[in-house]
Amino acid sequence: MLDNILTIRGLKITAKIDGIDSDIVHGIDLDLKRGEILGLIGESGAGKSSIGLAAMGFTRNGCKISAGEIDFDGLDLARATEKQKQNLRGVRIAYVAQSAAASFNPAHRLIDQYAEAPLSHGLSNALESKQEAIELYRKLQLPTPEEIGFRYPHQLSGGQLQRAMTAMAMSCKPDLIIFDEPTTALDVTTQIEVLSAIRDIVREYKTAALYITHDLAVVAQMADRIQVLKDGRAVEMSETSKMLAAPQEDYTKTLWAVRNFQRREKAFDPKDIILSLNNIDASYERHGPKILNDVSIRVVRGQTLAVVGESGSGKSTTARVLCGLLEASKGELVFNGDVLPLNYRKRDKSTLKNLQLIYQMADTALNPRQTLLQILGRPLEFYLGLKGEEKNARVAQLLEQVELEPKRFLNRYPGELSGGQKQRVSIARALAAEPELIICDEITSALDQAVNESILNLLNRLQEDLNLTYIFITHDLATVRAIADEVVVMWQGKVLEQSTTEALFSPPYHEYTERLLSSVPQMDPQWLDELLLQRAKAEAI
Amino acid sequence: MQKFLSSWWGIPLSAQFGLLVITVYLLLVALAPWLAPFGETEILANAYEPWSSTYWLGTDSLGRDMLSRIIYGARNTVGIALIATLLAFLIGGLLGLLAATVGGVLDQLLSRMVDVIMAIPSLIFALLMLTIVGTSATSLVLVIALLDSTKVFRLARSVAQSIVVMDFVEAARLRGEGRWYLMRHEILPNVSAPLIAEFGLRFCFVFLFISTLSFLGLGTQPPAADWGSMVRDNATLISFGDITPLLPALAIALLTVAINFVVDWKLHAASGLKD
Amino acid sequence: MDSVLWSVGGWTHDRNNVYELFMGSIAMKAILIMVLQRLSLGFLTLFVVSVIIFSAVELLPGDLAQEILGQSATPETVAAFRAELGLDKPAVQRYGQWLFNVASGDFGHSLANGRAISELLASRVGNTLFLAAYAAIIAVPLSLILGILTALYRNSWFDRSVNVLTLSSISFPEFFIAYILILAFAVKIPLFPSLANIYPDTPLGDMLYRAALPVMTLVMVVVAHMMRMTRAAIINVLASPYVEMARLKGLSPFRVIVKHALPNALAPIINVIALNLAYLVVGVVVVEVVFVYPGLGQLLVDSVSKRDVTVVQAVSLIFAATFILLNLVADVLAIVTNPRLLNPR
């Protein structure tokens, strides 16, 4: 207890939801020693961000700390005055937010925002703090550290901003930093740089940290100890290596058990091409920069083809071109042997029916003012001419297919469903058209791990039952490995390679593919160190 | 009834007051001939009679009963404003939805037209148009409906645009649905809530606008009773410290305050802001 | 400030300046283009509006010459008069002539009494501008301060009571507020005159005194609108993650507002001010009628009831032009103060 920098006992946080006070954090205890990094891990709604902010004595609008103690080096932040908290914040406890782009003030230069805390707390003068800023920018491996601070936030990339924000948090050499999902919004290859930068700096200054994330492999690299949270309650806590080796609670095990289902062996004829993209070019404006550059992909009937890439790779654009939402400027699409019109408006009803799209955000993909019966009934009526009882019976059947009980769900609105249930309805809507090919655009990336897996299982089963072909757009290599038969790797609008999943995940690798594969965090706590060592060696050669 | 009562007490006091006032006004509009002690245009006594047991609020500049004219005035003032607002919503809402759904040249054309009309202050535009078409109840309704439809158009268009880009609309387009289905089944149900809230505010605006024009002598024409012109006709009394001429103005203010309270409550509830 | 600081650390100073100059020139060019675009759009609008106002006369049922001369005039005199007015020429030519005349200060003649309109306008333009400016000088700072205070102390009793007060003030017809003020401060407590008699030779002190009640009316209405919009704009910015970040850096509430919220709320606030100033110019119409203030608004209302189209035309054009120009200024200022535009990638 004595060498604790932060001690939380019985912390309760209450939020006003629909006018009623309800607890979102139910009595949490935490201990954090000086210089220690504690990982807080949990899925959405676990209350991890609220706890992180509460560690600074801060709550968001509508929330309040209703019980418990937050002892920061002898001061109870749950009862401290605003003035006392103000004197601590930025100086002894600092915060790194998830979205650096939104959390930097667009009106001021980075270096002025860096210097603000030391100046206003009277710790440093303008010149000194700016010199320090440059020093930190250099340590965090930002390009042109002498100049980068004089830019405005919107002039930097996401990964750079996140490092600049870490520098800002270090500006007063705090005892404790709260990292709130600092790499969640970044691509994997960028994430590596930020992770290693954060870890080095925190080690160098021996700063204690609360590292909040939903990604187990990330927290394994960063934390000394891990606290697992679920629905605002503590699940279990132990040393990182112990936690990874032998998780005790069932819930923790479900977080660990990634993709434990086996892809079934499928029988298909590799010559039976259902869809091919031939030399497709596309751009969003006429004569604008090419988003897709000479993209050719072939899809075998009955297979799952994954299209994988980072942001800006053109993978989602490929989906839009396929659907005809974005008209390709060059090239052709061949579906079942027929050349397709490039604009969906010119396609006939049977083509539209046979090519269905499922969206990433089920929230915006379902009309909030229609019941599930209306949402699923419309394609039945539109494509298949079903009416009345016949239609209702088929809707019920579809709901059963996606494992939703018809009686309970028929007359509900999307707003009354959970994220996973909404995505199931989206799948049912695509099935209603009785398509041959379904394009899934990042459909699991907004969902929690466990839900994610059940959706993948469902898709797998449906493919078996209905002989569907999937095109699966994703940035997540674990998902690819779990469900894909073939993989297309895209980078900056080009197809780098198309190969079977087995071939992709075993050497020899394509250069970019290797970088991408090696950047995916692994559960092994040594992974980051080893990877950085390897890369340093490779560069030395 | 019990359900009604329990939900009634859940409403903030200001909104309760607002709902009550609106109900009373609607009753006045519906039941004016039965509630008013005298006729709307009957000349009964000398001008400017003081308050008495016969003429509760005295008489006006022509010797007509003030109270009766205030009661009848509800019909003319509120009625005309209501018709004009409905018309504005019909024109502006429909065109706004159409512009957002169809986009392209039609959207550009309509939007630029609206820009030009809105570049001229409404009062000035209204006065200009009333000079041309002359002052009558019909021209008043038409002119104001046209002017106000531009504002409804902008709102309807921008709300509908935020819906049109949603994935579920795209999904319906991809299904091959026609324009009419998209507007009727996908977009309209999602824009109706903000449009209804806006209706309250637009009505207030139109109502104040008409009252102002009437006050300037350019609205409802005599001898019909109208709150705005009643203030103007009897304004002389104010300099003698008599508040009677302010009563019609108070009637106007009360209704707009009431509607604003209700809309404020509705917007607050809809925005999910709880504190 | 930066250059002073950095002249000490000379090594970064030069680089910084070069970077600055380089980025600066690109930014200025982009902004210049945007401003020019906005300006040309503004003048295009002005042109279209002038066409609409000109067409007002064309749309008038019946013949203008006949209207002026009355029904008793012989066809010959009407024809002669038409020629004199230039009504026998095509509309486009007459529009050009009208615009040219207006630009040189000649608004034509009143239909009602045949006097030169520019003569009618002469003193009134000044009077109306005086009234609007007088109200603006009080209303703008007052509503900004109130807006910031209510945003800072939102949901306090202070905020709530200001909210109810301004909501009511927005809901009242202007003439109602005006008469209440007359009743209170001219009749019950005779502090100010109820009629704002102003003549060209009235000294400034007297003018300020006589216009007190009309200005109070305008201020009440405008402050209500402006303050509510300012409050909303600031609260909108206060909800952003960078303000949360500023608070988590332990900055004082005052500094959070002034340094982090205000610079980003500037564009919406400028818009609010412009919108309300434009409104003020129009709002004077009613107030002038109530207080018998010899301004443009009163002239406009009189002319509308007399259907004196040429005067209505002239006054409408002045009002519309002021309105458009104020909005134009606001848009340009919003472009110029946007940090993202000032410092492009």
mmCIF file of N, CA and C in Angstrom, chain A residues 412-445:
data_model
loop_
_atom_site.group_PDB
_atom_site.id
_atom_site.type_symbol
_atom_site.label_atom_id
_atom_site.label_comp_id
_atom_site.label_asym_id
_atom_site.label_seq_id
_atom_site.Cartn_x
_atom_site.Cartn_y
_atom_site.Cartn_z
ATOM 1 N N ARG A 412 -40.039 -6.078 -33.480
ATOM 2 C CA ARG A 412 -39.147 -5.123 -32.840
ATOM 3 C C ARG A 412 -38.533 -4.162 -33.851
ATOM 4 N N TYR A 413 -38.047 -3.038 -33.316
ATOM 5 C CA TYR A 413 -37.306 -2.081 -34.137
ATOM 6 C C TYR A 413 -35.815 -2.287 -33.898
ATOM 7 N N PRO A 414 -34.970 -1.931 -34.871
ATOM 8 C CA PRO A 414 -33.524 -2.143 -34.707
ATOM 9 C C PRO A 414 -32.974 -1.520 -33.416
ATOM 10 N N GLY A 415 -33.534 -0.370 -33.022
ATOM 11 C CA GLY A 415 -33.051 0.292 -31.816
ATOM 12 C C GLY A 415 -33.154 -0.559 -30.564
ATOM 13 N N GLU A 416 -34.012 -1.590 -30.607
ATOM 14 C CA GLU A 416 -34.204 -2.428 -29.423
ATOM 15 C C GLU A 416 -33.277 -3.637 -29.422
ATOM 16 N N LEU A 417 -32.353 -3.704 -30.404
ATOM 17 C CA LEU A 417 -31.481 -4.869 -30.501
ATOM 18 C C LEU A 417 -30.049 -4.521 -30.101
ATOM 19 N N SER A 418 -29.277 -5.548 -29.736
ATOM 20 C CA SER A 418 -27.854 -5.344 -29.458
ATOM 21 C C SER A 418 -27.094 -5.316 -30.779
ATOM 22 N N GLY A 419 -25.830 -4.918 -30.707
ATOM 23 C CA GLY A 419 -25.015 -4.814 -31.924
ATOM 24 C C GLY A 419 -24.946 -6.114 -32.704
ATOM 25 N N GLY A 420 -24.737 -7.217 -31.987
ATOM 26 C CA GLY A 420 -24.636 -8.505 -32.655
ATOM 27 C C GLY A 420 -25.954 -8.912 -33.294
ATOM 28 N N GLN A 421 -27.053 -8.646 -32.573
ATOM 29 C CA GLN A 421 -28.375 -8.995 -33.121
ATOM 30 C C GLN A 421 -28.664 -8.190 -34.385
ATOM 31 N N LYS A 422 -28.280 -6.893 -34.385
ATOM 32 C CA LYS A 422 -28.490 -6.077 -35.576
ATOM 33 C C LYS A 422 -27.738 -6.658 -36.759
ATOM 34 N N GLN A 423 -26.489 -7.090 -36.507
ATOM 35 C CA GLN A 423 -25.708 -7.623 -37.608
ATOM 36 C C GLN A 423 -26.351 -8.912 -38.137
ATOM 37 N N ARG A 424 -26.969 -9.690 -37.230
ATOM 38 C CA ARG A 424 -27.679 -10.888 -37.663
ATOM 39 C C ARG A 424 -28.858 -10.523 -38.572
ATOM 40 N N VAL A 425 -29.563 -9.452 -38.231
ATOM 41 C CA VAL A 425 -30.684 -9.019 -39.066
ATOM 42 C C VAL A 425 -30.171 -8.601 -40.447
ATOM 43 N N SER A 426 -29.023 -7.895 -40.469
ATOM 44 C CA SER A 426 -28.436 -7.505 -41.762
ATOM 45 C C SER A 426 -28.146 -8.736 -42.609
ATOM 46 N N ILE A 427 -27.640 -9.765 -41.952
ATOM 47 C CA ILE A 427 -27.344 -11.003 -42.682
ATOM 48 C C ILE A 427 -28.641 -11.618 -43.205
ATOM 49 N N ALA A 428 -29.675 -11.628 -42.348
ATOM 50 C CA ALA A 428 -30.968 -12.177 -42.769
ATOM 51 C C ALA A 428 -31.525 -11.412 -43.961
ATOM 52 N N ARG A 429 -31.321 -10.069 -43.951
ATOM 53 C CA ARG A 429 -31.844 -9.289 -45.066
ATOM 54 C C ARG A 429 -31.150 -9.669 -46.367
ATOM 55 N N ALA A 430 -29.832 -9.918 -46.268
ATOM 56 C CA ALA A 430 -29.112 -10.336 -47.468
ATOM 57 C C ALA A 430 -29.597 -11.717 -47.916
ATOM 58 N N LEU A 431 -29.833 -12.604 -46.954
ATOM 59 C CA LEU A 431 -30.298 -13.953 -47.289
ATOM 60 C C LEU A 431 -31.679 -13.925 -47.926
ATOM 61 N N ALA A 432 -32.495 -12.969 -47.493
ATOM 62 C CA ALA A 432 -33.874 -12.907 -47.991
ATOM 63 C C ALA A 432 -33.913 -12.848 -49.513
ATOM 64 N N ALA A 433 -32.896 -12.231 -50.099
ATOM 65 C CA ALA A 433 -32.881 -12.106 -51.560
ATOM 66 C C ALA A 433 -32.486 -13.417 -52.231
ATOM 67 N N GLU A 434 -32.097 -14.411 -51.454
ATOM 68 C CA GLU A 434 -31.596 -15.682 -51.973
ATOM 69 C C GLU A 434 -30.480 -15.461 -52.979
ATOM 70 N N PRO A 435 -29.402 -14.820 -52.534
ATOM 71 C CA PRO A 435 -28.322 -14.448 -53.453
ATOM 72 C C PRO A 435 -27.356 -15.602 -53.678
ATOM 73 N N GLU A 436 -26.480 -15.421 -54.677
ATOM 74 C CA GLU A 436 -25.407 -16.393 -54.883
ATOM 75 C C GLU A 436 -24.137 -15.912 -54.206
ATOM 76 N N LEU A 437 -23.980 -14.577 -54.151
ATOM 77 C CA LEU A 437 -22.745 -13.998 -53.629
ATOM 78 C C LEU A 437 -23.088 -12.915 -52.609
ATOM 79 N N ILE A 438 -22.406 -12.959 -51.465
ATOM 80 C CA ILE A 438 -22.609 -11.896 -50.470
ATOM 81 C C ILE A 438 -21.278 -11.200 -50.211
ATOM 82 N N ILE A 439 -21.312 -9.866 -50.270
ATOM 83 C CA ILE A 439 -20.111 -9.092 -49.978
ATOM 84 C C ILE A 439 -20.228 -8.592 -48.538
ATOM 85 N N CYS A 440 -19.270 -8.962 -47.688
ATOM 86 C CA CYS A 440 -19.312 -8.553 -46.286
ATOM 87 C C CYS A 440 -18.246 -7.491 -46.059
ATOM 88 N N ASP A 441 -18.672 -6.224 -45.833
ATOM 89 C CA ASP A 441 -17.715 -5.131 -45.711
ATOM 90 C C ASP A 441 -17.385 -4.876 -44.241
ATOM 91 N N GLU A 442 -16.307 -5.444 -43.736
ATOM 92 C CA GLU A 442 -15.877 -5.243 -42.346
ATOM 93 C C GLU A 442 -17.002 -5.519 -41.354
ATOM 94 N N ILE A 443 -17.778 -6.575 -41.573
ATOM 95 C CA ILE A 443 -19.007 -6.710 -40.793
ATOM 96 C C ILE A 443 -18.755 -7.070 -39.337
ATOM 97 N N THR A 444 -17.559 -7.497 -38.981
ATOM 98 C CA THR A 444 -17.336 -7.857 -37.578
ATOM 99 C C THR A 444 -16.473 -6.838 -36.843
ATOM 100 N N SER A 445 -15.996 -5.816 -37.537
ATOM 101 C CA SER A 445 -14.993 -4.971 -36.888
ATOM 102 C C SER A 445 -15.588 -4.052 -35.821
#
